[in-house]
Structure formats: structure tokens, C-alpha cells
Short mmCIF file of C-alpha atoms and ligand atoms in Angstrom, two decimals:
data_model
loop_
_atom_site.label_atom_id
_atom_site.label_comp_id
_atom_site.label_asym_id
_atom_site.label_seq_id
_atom_site.Cartn_x
_atom_site.Cartn_y
_atom_site.Cartn_z
CA UNK A 1 0.00 0.00 0.00
CA UNK A 2 1.48 3.37 -0.97
CA UNK A 3 1.84 5.98 1.79
CA UNK A 4 -0.73 8.72 1.48
CA UNK A 5 0.44 12.29 1.62
CA UNK A 6 -2.66 13.39 3.53
CA UNK A 7 -2.11 11.07 6.49
CA UNK A 8 -1.14 12.87 9.70
CA UNK A 9 2.24 11.69 10.94
CA UNK A 10 0.94 10.89 14.44
CA UNK A 11 -1.33 8.10 13.11
CA UNK A 12 1.55 6.00 11.81
CA UNK A 13 2.38 2.87 13.77
CA UNK A 14 5.85 2.13 15.05
CA UNK A 15 7.54 -1.27 15.20
CA UNK A 16 7.03 -1.40 18.96
CA UNK A 17 3.23 -1.20 18.46
CA UNK A 18 3.19 -4.55 16.63
CA UNK A 19 1.88 -7.36 18.84
CA UNK A 20 3.74 -10.62 19.46
CA UNK A 21 3.00 -13.76 17.45
CA UNK A 22 1.55 -15.41 20.57
CA UNK A 23 -0.82 -12.54 21.22
CA UNK A 24 -2.08 -12.59 17.63
CA UNK A 25 -2.50 -16.39 17.74
CA UNK A 26 -4.49 -16.19 20.96
CA UNK A 27 -7.01 -13.96 19.16
CA UNK A 28 -7.76 -16.55 16.45
CA UNK A 29 -8.52 -19.86 18.20
CA UNK A 30 -10.91 -20.99 15.45
CA UNK A 31 -8.30 -20.45 12.74
CA UNK A 32 -5.73 -22.48 14.72
CA UNK A 33 -8.34 -25.18 15.27
CA UNK A 34 -9.11 -25.33 11.55
CA UNK A 35 -5.58 -25.35 10.12
CA UNK A 36 -3.28 -26.43 12.94
CA UNK A 37 -0.76 -24.55 15.03
CA UNK A 38 2.26 -24.86 12.77
CA UNK A 39 0.67 -23.41 9.64
CA UNK A 40 -1.11 -20.51 11.36
CA UNK A 41 2.00 -19.62 13.38
CA UNK A 42 4.06 -19.45 10.20
CA UNK A 43 1.52 -17.20 8.52
CA UNK A 44 1.18 -14.99 11.64
CA UNK A 45 4.94 -14.55 11.80
CA UNK A 46 5.14 -13.68 8.10
CA UNK A 47 2.27 -11.19 8.45
CA UNK A 48 3.84 -9.44 11.44
CA UNK A 49 7.25 -9.35 9.73
CA UNK A 50 5.70 -7.65 6.73
CA UNK A 51 3.92 -5.13 8.96
CA UNK A 52 7.16 -4.43 10.84
CA UNK A 53 8.96 -3.61 7.59
CA UNK A 54 6.22 -1.17 6.65
CA UNK A 55 6.31 0.39 10.14
CA UNK A 56 10.07 0.90 9.80
CA UNK A 57 9.54 2.92 6.64
CA UNK A 58 6.62 4.79 8.30
CA UNK A 59 4.07 3.27 5.92
CA UNK A 60 1.92 1.45 8.46
CA UNK A 61 -1.33 2.98 9.73
CA UNK A 62 -2.23 2.49 13.39
CA UNK A 63 -5.67 1.33 12.30
CA UNK A 64 -4.09 -1.68 10.63
CA UNK A 65 -2.98 -2.92 14.04
CA UNK A 66 -6.50 -2.90 15.54
CA UNK A 67 -7.22 -6.45 16.82
CA UNK A 68 -10.09 -6.96 14.37
CA UNK A 69 -7.98 -5.72 11.44
CA UNK A 70 -5.09 -8.02 12.36
CA UNK A 71 -7.41 -10.98 12.71
CA UNK A 72 -8.91 -10.35 9.31
CA UNK A 73 -5.50 -9.88 7.72
CA UNK A 74 -4.32 -13.20 9.12
CA UNK A 75 -7.47 -15.00 8.01
CA UNK A 76 -7.12 -13.57 4.51
CA UNK A 77 -3.46 -14.54 4.40
CA UNK A 78 -4.19 -18.13 5.44
CA UNK A 79 -7.02 -18.41 2.92
CA UNK A 80 -4.80 -17.05 0.14
CA UNK A 81 -1.98 -19.47 1.00
CA UNK A 82 -4.38 -22.42 0.92
CA UNK A 83 -6.18 -21.38 -2.26
CA UNK A 84 -5.33 -23.54 -5.28
CA UNK A 85 -3.07 -21.97 -7.90
CA UNK A 86 -4.77 -23.86 -10.71
CA UNK A 87 -8.32 -22.59 -11.13
CA UNK A 88 -11.24 -22.81 -13.50
CA UNK A 89 -11.52 -19.91 -15.90
CA UNK A 90 -14.17 -18.94 -18.43
CA UNK A 91 -12.75 -19.24 -21.94
CA UNK A 92 -14.35 -16.54 -24.10
CA UNK A 93 -11.27 -16.17 -26.31
CA UNK A 94 -12.94 -17.88 -29.26
CA UNK A 95 -10.25 -20.57 -29.36
CA UNK A 96 -11.86 -23.85 -28.35
CA UNK A 97 -8.75 -26.02 -27.76
CA UNK A 98 -6.59 -23.40 -26.06
CA UNK A 99 -3.14 -24.67 -25.05
CA UNK A 100 -2.68 -21.96 -22.40
CA UNK A 101 -6.07 -22.84 -20.92
CA UNK A 102 -5.51 -26.58 -20.62
CA UNK A 103 -6.68 -27.70 -24.09
CA UNK A 104 -9.56 -30.22 -24.17
CA UNK A 105 -12.07 -30.42 -21.33
CA UNK A 106 -12.51 -33.90 -19.95
CA UNK A 107 -15.76 -35.75 -20.51
CA UNK A 108 -17.88 -36.66 -17.47
CA UNK A 109 -17.07 -40.32 -18.09
CA UNK A 110 -13.34 -39.58 -17.98
CA UNK A 111 -13.67 -37.63 -14.74
CA UNK A 112 -15.80 -40.37 -13.21
CA UNK A 113 -13.24 -43.02 -14.13
CA UNK A 114 -10.44 -40.97 -12.55
CA UNK A 115 -12.49 -40.47 -9.38
CA UNK A 116 -13.44 -44.12 -9.22
CA UNK A 117 -9.94 -45.54 -9.57
CA UNK A 118 -7.43 -43.07 -8.17
CA UNK A 119 -8.16 -43.26 -4.47
CA UNK A 120 -7.77 -47.01 -4.31
CA UNK A 121 -5.40 -49.64 -5.67
CA UNK A 122 -6.15 -50.55 -9.28
CA UNK A 123 -5.02 -52.96 -11.98
CA UNK A 124 -2.67 -50.48 -13.68
CA UNK A 125 -0.01 -53.13 -14.29
CA UNK A 126 -1.76 -56.21 -13.06
CA UNK A 127 -3.46 -58.75 -15.29
CA UNK A 128 -6.64 -59.72 -13.49
CA UNK A 129 -7.23 -62.71 -15.80
CA UNK A 130 -3.90 -64.42 -15.22
CA UNK A 131 -3.03 -62.96 -11.86
CA UNK A 132 0.37 -61.92 -13.18
CA UNK A 133 2.12 -58.71 -14.11
CA UNK A 134 0.31 -56.63 -16.69
CA UNK A 135 1.26 -53.81 -19.02
CA UNK A 136 -0.33 -50.39 -18.52
CA UNK A 137 -0.52 -49.91 -22.28
CA UNK A 138 -2.90 -52.84 -22.55
CA UNK A 139 -5.59 -50.75 -20.81
CA UNK A 140 -6.00 -48.69 -23.99
CA UNK A 141 -4.25 -50.67 -26.73
CA UNK A 142 -7.32 -52.67 -27.70
CA UNK A 143 -9.49 -49.57 -27.96
CA UNK A 144 -6.89 -47.69 -29.98
CA UNK A 145 -6.50 -50.58 -32.40
CA UNK A 146 -10.24 -50.97 -32.78
CA UNK A 147 -10.77 -47.26 -33.45
CA UNK A 148 -7.81 -46.70 -35.78
CA UNK A 149 -7.46 -50.12 -37.38
CA UNK A 150 -3.86 -50.37 -36.17
CA UNK A 151 -2.13 -53.68 -35.38
CA UNK A 152 -0.65 -52.34 -32.17
CA UNK A 153 -0.52 -49.19 -30.07
CA UNK A 154 1.41 -47.65 -27.22
CA UNK A 155 0.99 -44.41 -25.27
CA UNK A 156 3.30 -41.86 -23.67
CA UNK A 157 3.12 -38.57 -21.81
CA UNK A 158 2.32 -36.33 -24.80
CA UNK A 159 2.76 -36.21 -28.55
CA UNK A 160 6.12 -34.44 -28.28
CA UNK A 161 7.30 -37.46 -26.27
CA UNK A 162 5.75 -39.78 -28.85
CA UNK A 163 7.68 -38.15 -31.68
CA UNK A 164 10.93 -38.10 -29.69
CA UNK A 165 10.54 -41.75 -28.74
CA UNK A 166 9.69 -42.92 -32.26
CA UNK A 167 12.69 -41.14 -33.77
CA UNK A 168 15.00 -42.39 -31.03
CA UNK A 169 13.74 -45.97 -31.14
CA UNK A 170 13.71 -46.29 -34.93
CA UNK A 171 16.29 -43.75 -36.07
CA UNK A 172 18.96 -43.25 -33.41
CA UNK A 173 22.47 -43.05 -34.90
CA UNK A 174 21.06 -43.05 -38.43
CA UNK A 175 19.33 -40.70 -40.84
CA UNK A 176 15.71 -39.57 -40.91
CA UNK A 177 14.41 -37.94 -44.09
CA UNK A 178 11.93 -35.05 -43.75
CA UNK A 179 10.67 -32.47 -46.25
CA UNK A 180 11.91 -28.88 -45.75
CA UNK A 181 8.27 -27.83 -45.89
CA UNK A 182 7.54 -29.83 -42.75
CA UNK A 183 10.27 -28.76 -40.31
CA UNK A 184 7.69 -27.35 -37.92
CA UNK A 185 7.98 -25.52 -34.65
CA UNK A 186 4.98 -26.34 -32.47
CA UNK A 187 5.77 -23.69 -29.92
CA UNK A 188 8.04 -23.62 -26.93
CA UNK A 189 10.99 -25.93 -27.35
CA UNK A 190 9.44 -28.33 -29.84
CA UNK A 191 11.15 -27.78 -33.19
CA UNK A 192 11.54 -30.73 -35.50
CA UNK A 193 15.31 -30.26 -36.20
CA UNK A 194 16.02 -29.96 -32.45
CA UNK A 195 13.87 -32.98 -31.59
CA UNK A 196 15.73 -34.96 -34.21
CA UNK A 197 19.08 -33.99 -32.65
CA UNK A 198 17.82 -34.73 -29.13
CA UNK A 199 16.70 -38.18 -30.28
CA UNK A 200 20.19 -38.86 -31.65
CA UNK A 201 19.16 -39.05 -35.29
CA UNK A 202 20.56 -37.11 -38.22
CA UNK A 203 18.01 -35.00 -40.00
CA UNK A 204 18.20 -35.18 -43.77
CA UNK A 205 16.20 -32.33 -45.28
CA UNK A 206 14.79 -32.78 -48.74
CA UNK A 207 12.97 -30.51 -51.17
CA UNK A 208 12.32 -26.83 -50.56
CA UNK A 209 10.05 -24.85 -48.27
CA UNK A 210 7.20 -24.84 -50.77
CA UNK A 211 7.83 -27.87 -52.99
CA UNK A 212 9.05 -31.37 -52.27
CA UNK A 213 8.78 -34.22 -54.78
CA UNK A 214 8.95 -38.01 -54.61
CA UNK A 215 12.30 -37.93 -56.43
CA UNK A 216 13.73 -35.75 -53.61
CA UNK A 217 13.04 -38.51 -51.09
CA UNK A 218 14.31 -41.20 -53.47
CA UNK A 219 17.58 -39.35 -54.02
CA UNK A 220 18.19 -38.92 -50.28
CA UNK A 221 17.77 -42.58 -49.35
CA UNK A 222 21.07 -44.29 -48.62
CA UNK A 223 22.73 -46.94 -46.49
CA UNK A 224 22.33 -44.80 -43.35
CA UNK A 225 18.63 -44.07 -43.80
CA UNK A 226 16.50 -45.32 -40.90
CA UNK A 227 13.10 -44.02 -41.90
CA UNK A 228 11.04 -41.50 -43.82
CA UNK A 229 9.02 -39.06 -41.80
CA UNK A 230 5.96 -36.98 -42.58
CA UNK A 231 5.06 -34.11 -40.22
CA UNK A 232 1.62 -32.59 -40.36
CA UNK A 233 2.00 -28.83 -40.76
CA UNK A 234 -0.67 -28.27 -38.20
CA UNK A 235 -0.11 -24.66 -37.24
CA UNK A 236 0.68 -23.08 -40.59
CA UNK A 237 -0.15 -23.45 -44.24
CA UNK A 238 2.02 -22.95 -47.27
CA UNK A 239 -0.11 -21.58 -50.09
CA UNK A 240 0.46 -20.89 -53.74
CA UNK A 241 3.04 -22.80 -55.81
CA UNK A 242 3.35 -25.85 -53.58
CA UNK A 243 3.89 -29.57 -53.81
CA UNK A 244 4.09 -32.26 -51.16
CA UNK A 245 4.23 -36.02 -51.45
CA UNK A 246 1.20 -37.83 -50.08
CA UNK A 247 1.48 -40.68 -47.60
CA UNK A 248 0.55 -43.44 -50.05
CA UNK A 249 3.33 -42.43 -52.45
CA UNK A 250 5.84 -42.02 -49.64
CA UNK A 251 4.89 -45.37 -48.13
CA UNK A 252 5.51 -47.06 -51.46
CA UNK A 253 8.96 -45.45 -51.70
CA UNK A 254 9.82 -46.30 -48.07
CA UNK A 255 8.69 -49.90 -48.34
CA UNK A 256 10.50 -50.44 -51.63
CA UNK A 257 13.70 -49.61 -49.71
CA UNK A 258 12.72 -51.67 -46.67
CA UNK A 259 12.18 -48.57 -44.53
CA UNK A 260 9.29 -47.52 -42.31
CA UNK A 261 7.25 -44.34 -42.85
CA UNK A 262 6.42 -42.47 -39.64
CA UNK A 263 3.77 -39.76 -39.54
CA UNK A 264 3.43 -37.10 -36.84
CA UNK A 265 -0.18 -36.03 -37.21
CA UNK A 266 -0.25 -33.52 -34.38
CA UNK A 267 -3.92 -33.25 -33.56
CA UNK A 268 -5.24 -36.26 -35.35
CA UNK A 269 -8.99 -36.32 -35.10
CA UNK A 270 -10.42 -39.83 -34.68
CA UNK A 271 -13.65 -38.87 -36.44
CA UNK A 272 -14.21 -36.95 -39.65
CA UNK A 273 -15.07 -33.38 -38.63
CA UNK A 274 -16.53 -32.67 -42.07
CA UNK A 275 -19.71 -34.52 -41.08
CA UNK A 276 -20.53 -31.53 -38.84
CA UNK A 277 -19.50 -28.96 -41.41
CA UNK A 278 -16.19 -28.38 -39.65
CA UNK A 279 -12.86 -28.08 -41.43
CA UNK A 280 -11.26 -31.45 -41.96
CA UNK A 281 -8.17 -32.82 -40.20
CA UNK A 282 -6.50 -36.03 -41.39
CA UNK A 283 -7.41 -39.15 -39.38
CA UNK A 284 -4.83 -41.63 -38.04
CA UNK A 285 -6.88 -44.45 -39.56
CA UNK A 286 -6.46 -42.86 -43.03
CA UNK A 287 -2.72 -42.50 -42.51
CA UNK A 288 -2.45 -46.19 -41.60
CA UNK A 289 -4.55 -47.18 -44.61
CA UNK A 290 -2.30 -45.09 -46.84
CA UNK A 291 0.63 -47.19 -45.64
CA UNK A 292 2.17 -45.27 -42.74
CA UNK A 293 3.89 -47.73 -40.41
CA UNK A 294 3.69 -45.55 -37.30
CA UNK A 295 1.38 -42.60 -36.61
CA UNK A 296 1.59 -40.33 -33.57
CA UNK A 297 -0.97 -37.81 -32.31
CA UNK A 298 -2.07 -35.90 -29.18
CA UNK A 299 -4.60 -36.99 -26.59
CA UNK A 300 -5.75 -33.51 -25.61
CA UNK A 301 -6.25 -31.83 -28.97
CA UNK A 302 -9.15 -32.88 -31.20
CA UNK A 303 -9.34 -36.29 -29.56
CA UNK A 304 -10.80 -34.49 -26.55
CA UNK A 305 -9.02 -36.35 -23.77
CA UNK A 306 -6.18 -35.81 -21.29
CA UNK A 307 -2.59 -34.95 -22.20
CA UNK A 308 -1.17 -38.01 -23.90
CA UNK A 309 0.88 -39.08 -26.89
CA UNK A 310 -0.68 -41.89 -28.89
CA UNK A 311 1.45 -44.11 -31.09
CA UNK A 312 -0.33 -46.55 -33.40
CA UNK A 313 0.88 -48.74 -36.24
CA UNK A 314 2.53 -51.97 -37.32
CA UNK A 315 3.29 -54.39 -34.50
CA UNK A 316 7.02 -54.85 -35.25
CA UNK A 317 7.68 -51.10 -34.94
CA UNK A 318 5.37 -50.53 -31.97
CA UNK A 319 7.22 -53.36 -30.18
CA UNK A 320 10.60 -51.73 -30.86
CA UNK A 321 9.24 -48.40 -29.62
CA UNK A 322 7.72 -49.97 -26.51
CA UNK A 323 10.93 -51.78 -25.63
CA UNK A 324 13.18 -48.74 -26.15
CA UNK A 325 14.59 -47.72 -22.73
CA UNK A 326 13.40 -44.12 -23.09
CA UNK A 327 9.78 -45.36 -23.03
CA UNK A 328 9.90 -45.86 -19.27
CA UNK A 329 10.85 -42.21 -18.76
CA UNK A 330 8.06 -40.99 -21.02
CA UNK A 331 5.30 -43.33 -19.92
CA UNK A 332 1.83 -42.11 -19.02
CA UNK A 333 0.82 -41.76 -15.42
CA UNK A 334 -2.18 -43.69 -14.12
CA UNK A 335 -4.28 -40.57 -13.72
CA UNK A 336 -4.40 -39.43 -17.37
CA UNK A 337 -4.36 -43.07 -18.46
CA UNK A 338 -7.65 -43.68 -16.65
CA UNK A 339 -9.10 -40.57 -18.30
CA UNK A 340 -7.78 -41.61 -21.71
CA UNK A 341 -9.35 -45.06 -21.50
CA UNK A 342 -12.76 -43.58 -20.66
CA UNK A 343 -12.43 -40.99 -23.42
CA UNK A 344 -11.53 -43.60 -26.03
CA UNK A 345 -14.48 -45.73 -24.94
CA UNK A 346 -16.77 -42.85 -25.93
CA UNK A 347 -15.64 -43.40 -29.52
CA UNK A 348 -17.39 -46.78 -29.50
CA UNK A 349 -20.65 -44.81 -29.70
CA UNK A 350 -19.84 -42.34 -32.48
CA UNK A 351 -23.39 -40.94 -32.81
CA UNK A 352 -23.24 -39.73 -29.23
CA UNK A 353 -19.82 -38.10 -29.44
CA UNK A 354 -21.06 -34.54 -29.92
CA UNK A 355 -23.04 -34.93 -26.74
CA UNK A 356 -20.53 -36.85 -24.62
CA UNK A 357 -17.25 -35.24 -25.63
CA UNK A 358 -17.05 -31.58 -24.47
CA UNK A 359 -14.53 -30.54 -27.13
CA UNK A 360 -16.75 -31.84 -29.93
CA UNK A 361 -19.87 -30.50 -28.27
CA UNK A 362 -18.38 -26.99 -28.20
CA UNK A 363 -17.04 -27.25 -31.73
CA UNK A 364 -20.43 -28.32 -33.08
CA UNK A 365 -22.60 -25.89 -31.11
CA UNK A 366 -25.17 -24.50 -33.55
CA UNK A 367 -24.47 -20.88 -34.44
CA UNK A 368 -28.14 -19.97 -33.78
CA UNK A 369 -27.80 -21.19 -30.20
CA UNK A 370 -24.72 -19.04 -29.61
CA UNK A 371 -26.48 -16.05 -31.16
CA UNK A 372 -29.47 -16.53 -28.84
CA UNK A 373 -27.12 -16.69 -25.89
CA UNK A 374 -25.51 -13.41 -26.98
CA UNK A 375 -28.94 -11.78 -27.26
CA UNK A 376 -29.85 -13.08 -23.79
CA UNK A 377 -26.69 -11.81 -22.13
CA UNK A 378 -26.45 -8.49 -23.98
CA UNK A 379 -28.85 -6.45 -21.75
CA UNK A 380 -27.24 -7.82 -18.56
CA UNK A 381 -23.73 -6.90 -19.65
CA UNK A 382 -24.94 -3.53 -20.93
CA UNK A 383 -26.48 -2.80 -17.57
CA UNK A 384 -23.26 -3.66 -15.74
CA UNK A 385 -20.93 -1.68 -18.00
CA UNK A 386 -22.95 1.41 -19.01
CA UNK A 387 -22.01 4.28 -19.26
CA UNK A 388 -18.29 3.54 -19.39
CA UNK A 389 -18.56 1.02 -22.21
CA UNK A 390 -20.74 0.42 -25.25
CA UNK A 391 -21.75 -3.23 -25.52
CA UNK A 392 -23.22 -4.90 -28.59
CA UNK A 393 -23.87 -8.40 -29.87
CA UNK A 394 -21.87 -9.35 -32.90
CA UNK A 395 -20.87 -12.16 -35.21
CA UNK A 396 -17.28 -13.27 -34.65
CA UNK A 397 -14.70 -15.66 -35.98
CA UNK A 398 -13.35 -18.24 -33.56
CA UNK A 399 -10.94 -21.06 -34.18
CA UNK A 400 -10.44 -24.68 -33.22
CA UNK A 401 -7.03 -24.01 -31.70
CA UNK A 402 -3.97 -26.01 -30.66
CA UNK A 403 -2.53 -25.76 -34.09
CA UNK A 404 -5.49 -27.53 -35.67
CA UNK A 405 -6.58 -25.96 -38.93
CA UNK A 406 -5.00 -22.58 -38.26
CA UNK A 407 -6.32 -20.87 -41.36
CA UNK A 408 -9.93 -21.94 -41.02
CA UNK A 409 -12.26 -19.88 -38.85
CA UNK A 410 -15.25 -21.01 -36.81
CA UNK A 411 -18.23 -18.70 -37.33
CA UNK A 412 -19.39 -17.73 -33.86
CA UNK A 413 -21.18 -14.99 -31.94
CA UNK A 414 -20.63 -12.97 -28.81
CA UNK A 415 -20.40 -9.56 -27.22
CA UNK A 416 -18.14 -6.72 -28.30
CA UNK A 417 -17.25 -4.11 -25.69
CA UNK A 418 -15.82 -0.72 -26.64
CA UNK A 419 -14.92 2.17 -24.28
CA UNK A 420 -17.50 4.95 -24.77
CA UNK A 421 -14.99 7.78 -24.35
CA UNK A 422 -12.66 8.35 -27.27
CA UNK A 423 -9.79 9.27 -24.95
CA UNK A 424 -7.85 6.64 -23.02
CA UNK A 425 -9.39 3.72 -24.90
CA UNK A 426 -6.41 1.44 -24.43
CA UNK A 427 -6.26 2.04 -20.68
CA UNK A 428 -10.00 1.52 -20.27
CA UNK A 429 -9.83 -1.78 -22.17
CA UNK A 430 -6.86 -3.01 -20.17
CA UNK A 431 -8.69 -2.08 -16.98
CA UNK A 432 -11.78 -3.99 -18.12
CA UNK A 433 -9.76 -7.05 -19.15
CA UNK A 434 -7.94 -6.90 -15.80
CA UNK A 435 -11.21 -6.69 -13.86
CA UNK A 436 -12.56 -9.69 -15.80
CA UNK A 437 -9.43 -11.67 -14.95
CA UNK A 438 -9.74 -10.73 -11.27
CA UNK A 439 -13.26 -12.19 -10.95
CA UNK A 440 -13.75 -15.25 -8.70
CA UNK A 441 -13.99 -17.31 -11.90
CA UNK A 442 -11.74 -15.30 -14.22
CA UNK A 443 -13.22 -14.44 -17.62
CA UNK A 444 -10.81 -14.30 -20.54
CA UNK A 445 -11.66 -12.51 -23.77
CA UNK A 446 -9.61 -11.13 -26.62
CA UNK A 447 -8.60 -7.51 -27.27
CA UNK A 448 -8.46 -6.44 -30.91
CA UNK A 449 -9.33 -3.29 -32.84
CA UNK A 450 -9.78 -1.19 -29.67
CA UNK A 451 -12.46 -3.55 -28.42
CA UNK A 452 -12.81 -6.49 -26.08
CA UNK A 453 -14.36 -9.51 -27.79
CA UNK A 454 -16.19 -12.14 -25.74
CA UNK A 455 -16.85 -15.15 -27.97
CA UNK A 456 -19.64 -17.18 -26.36
CA UNK A 457 -19.04 -20.53 -28.11
CA UNK A 458 -17.37 -21.98 -25.02
CA UNK A 459 -19.72 -20.43 -22.44
CA UNK A 460 -21.56 -23.53 -21.25
CA UNK A 461 -23.57 -21.78 -18.56
CA UNK A 462 -24.88 -18.19 -18.80
CA UNK A 463 -24.39 -17.94 -15.04
CA UNK A 464 -20.59 -18.02 -15.36
CA UNK A 465 -20.88 -14.57 -16.90
CA UNK A 466 -24.22 -13.28 -15.58
CA UNK A 467 -23.66 -14.07 -11.89
CA UNK A 468 -20.33 -12.29 -11.86
CA UNK A 469 -21.56 -9.03 -13.40
CA UNK A 470 -22.34 -7.27 -10.07
CA UNK A 471 -18.77 -7.99 -8.88
CA UNK A 472 -17.43 -6.70 -12.20
CA UNK A 473 -19.51 -3.52 -12.02
CA UNK A 474 -18.27 -2.88 -8.50
CA UNK A 475 -14.62 -3.44 -9.45
CA UNK A 476 -14.93 -0.93 -12.28
CA UNK A 477 -16.48 1.63 -9.92
C1 PLP B 1 0.75 -30.43 -31.08
C2 PLP B 1 1.76 -31.11 -31.94
C3 PLP B 1 2.83 -31.80 -31.36
C4 PLP B 1 3.04 -31.84 -29.88
O1 PLP B 1 2.01 -32.52 -29.25
P1 PLP B 1 1.81 -32.39 -27.66
O2 PLP B 1 0.73 -33.36 -27.34
O3 PLP B 1 1.45 -30.97 -27.40
O4 PLP B 1 3.10 -32.74 -27.02
C5 PLP B 1 3.73 -32.41 -32.20
N1 PLP B 1 3.59 -32.36 -33.54
C6 PLP B 1 2.57 -31.71 -34.14
C7 PLP B 1 2.48 -31.68 -35.63
C8 PLP B 1 1.61 -31.05 -33.35
O5 PLP B 1 0.60 -30.39 -33.93
#
């Protein structure tokens, strides 16, 4: 708290006015009862230390040392220390699978399976039929094979791990051929050339940024070649004078030389999104049919499950990948594995997916329904933000997110909020965005063109916005 110029010097507290830890503790018996002596003592000491520092620089008001004020400060401090750092937020950014916001939401069935199996022993690596040791992969391998048509499957922590493991297991110490048009950076530290080096393989680039031909791959194959690799350019698109070699052609080339073809699909939807009028992503089952020997994809992108890296393909290669020592370090934990199994089981009832799988439900929400929601919420938000802001309902363009189909937009609807005063627009918008983030359930929108855009596609319950409007209005004064 900044010192106020108007405060009379005599009202400042001095270090000697600060009570002892014991005295403060004696005033909060219920707090000690609730959280235990050790925790509350630590917080009381830290609180009094902080007050002492402020008293030393003459910044502490006497009123802050009133018994009631001290009690409240300690209670607030304890509550803040015990509050979870990971919290639910309301995603009105327009990006459905938002990496910064935890990507896919888990289905009820996945949550239920986690709840039902994580607080008790389970058969994670125990074969109930034989009574012997089991393999955790077998919990999902059957489902993955059934859904994708693969011979075998294994799973790891995420798709980055899947790619790393595949390259290491099949290409370590040898050469891996990739098109220059597919040397992707997914974000953060995942860049294909670096992954290749980390896996101990030598990257052999072929073709150019915009055009790679079958003959480029053919010419690069030599005695040191371990495999051909295809990387889905999930988060960008090269347009114009382009050429790439499709999987079927590449598979023919690879197999003619006795080499495997590995495909990193990135998102990899297990169902054809075109049936709901959505932009199409390639399916792992199509890649396998085209002749890919190994296909990797994410569990928490379009699949709609927990973080996971799924590896499906021909048994001989999956076995080599599974037995590679690095697999143990990258294996899935039981918690997401339980969620993944339940999520995959939902795919056995494809007609119900848009109801049972939150990611698909949000992606397929009818535009008319979102528009009605915008019309419903408009007067409430107007009431809370007038006269400082002008609020209107508007069509907007969302996106699937997580690198899926980056160029395609999802027609959506929502509320657009613009500062009413021409002056200080940027500050007013930042203040509004900050107040929305400070709500008990933080609301995240998108600032563009001097406006704040709230895309309602992912607003499951009106109440998440409506019930928080009085708090928002108060925060904005
Ligand atoms: C997202 C993505 C990855 C990384 O997957 P994670 O599950 O986030 O580790 C790798 N390759 C491609 C092409 C991707 O789109």
C-alpha cells in the first residue's frame, strides 16, 4: 500500500506497536483449530514481519494494528496461502482447444473413471485374468487398435514425447528424411530439427520450403537411412506454388527400400469433422490405410481427452518403440491413463460423441444457439458496463485451436465491448480485461481493434458470466 500524503504523521504505527506472534495467535482460536498450530504460526509470523517492515519505513497505519484488522488480515493470508493456484476460468477467447487454458475439457465419463480408480489400488499393471504382471498400455491398446485399425498401439506422456521416442527408437544413430516444408515448430521448445538432434538421429532435409517431390526422397535414401518421416503442418499453411508427397506415395517409396514411414499427425482427429461442417483434419486411420507404419498424435487436442501421446501402427515397430529404454521415462501416469481409457471408450458410440465429448460439443454448437445466448446476455452486460462502455452483440470468428486448422475460422457470436470515451481507450480496455481476470472465476476474452471480444461458443452456462456481473460492475467503480 502506498503511503498517502494526507495522512497525519501521528497516526503512523511504530515497530514497537506490533503485537507478538503469541498474542495474535491467541485472538484466532478458530483459525488455529481449523488449520493447525504450525501453519497458522508461520503465517502470523510472516504477516507481522511484513507489517514491521512497513512500520520501519513509516508506511503502516495504526488502524491496521487494531485487533479486528489483524485478525482479518491473518485469516485472509491463510485463505490465500491455501487457495489452489490452478483454477477454473471462463474461456471466451474464441479458441476452443486453447493450449494456455488446458486444451480439451474432460468428458464426465473420464472424470468419473479418474475419481473411481485413483483413491484405491487398481489394476494399472496387473493382469486380473492371469493374476500376473500386466502392461499399462494394454488398458488402452485394444481400444486404440479398434478405433484406428492399427495392429498395435502404445501411449506416452504427450505427442512431443511420442515423436521423440519414435525417432530415437527407430532412427537413433542413423538418418531420418523429412521435407523442408515440414520442419515445424509447435511452440516452446518443440522444433523438429532440435527434436531430431535430441533423439540422436541425423536430420536429412529434402525438397524446398514450398515444394518437395517423390524424387527428392528417393535421391536422399542411402545406407544410413533409418526411416522417412511426414510431419503434419498443423499450425501453418504454405499456399500458392506448392507440392508435397502424399502418404501413399511415400509409403511405397519407403517400403521399396525396406524402410518404415512415420507420420506425426499432431492433432489427429479420430472422427471426420466434415460430417458436422467443420474443417477437416487427417485421421490416423487414413494414414495407416495409406501405408504409414507408425502414426503419432495428441490426446488432448481434437481427440478431446487428457494430455497423452498416442502411437499406433505396425506391430514390429510398436514393439521396438515400446521396448526402447526411453519409453519408461516418457510413460503415461495412471491418472491421465484412466481418463484416456474412458475418453476412447466414448468413440465406440460415435453418434453420441457430440453430446458426450465436451470438445466436440463446443465445436459443433449451432451458431443460432450461440447467437441466442448473446442476445440473452447483452442487456445484462450492458447494464453492468454502461455508461463507461458500449456493448453490442456481434458475429465473430473463432478457431479450433492447438494448431489444428490454423487458417480456417469457426463462425461464432458474442459480445463486443468498446470504451465509450474516445480518450484513453487502451487504458479503459486493459482495466476492463484486468477486472474480468480478477473475478472469482476469471473471464478471458480477446482484445483487438480497440475492443474487447467475448466469444460465447465456449460459455456452457450463462451464469458463469451473468452471476459475476455485479462484482465486475463494483470493481470498475
Ligand atoms: C501439437 C503437436 C505436437 C506436440 O504434441 P503435444 O501433445 O502438445 O506434445 C507435435 N507435432 C505436431 C504436428 C503437433 O501439432
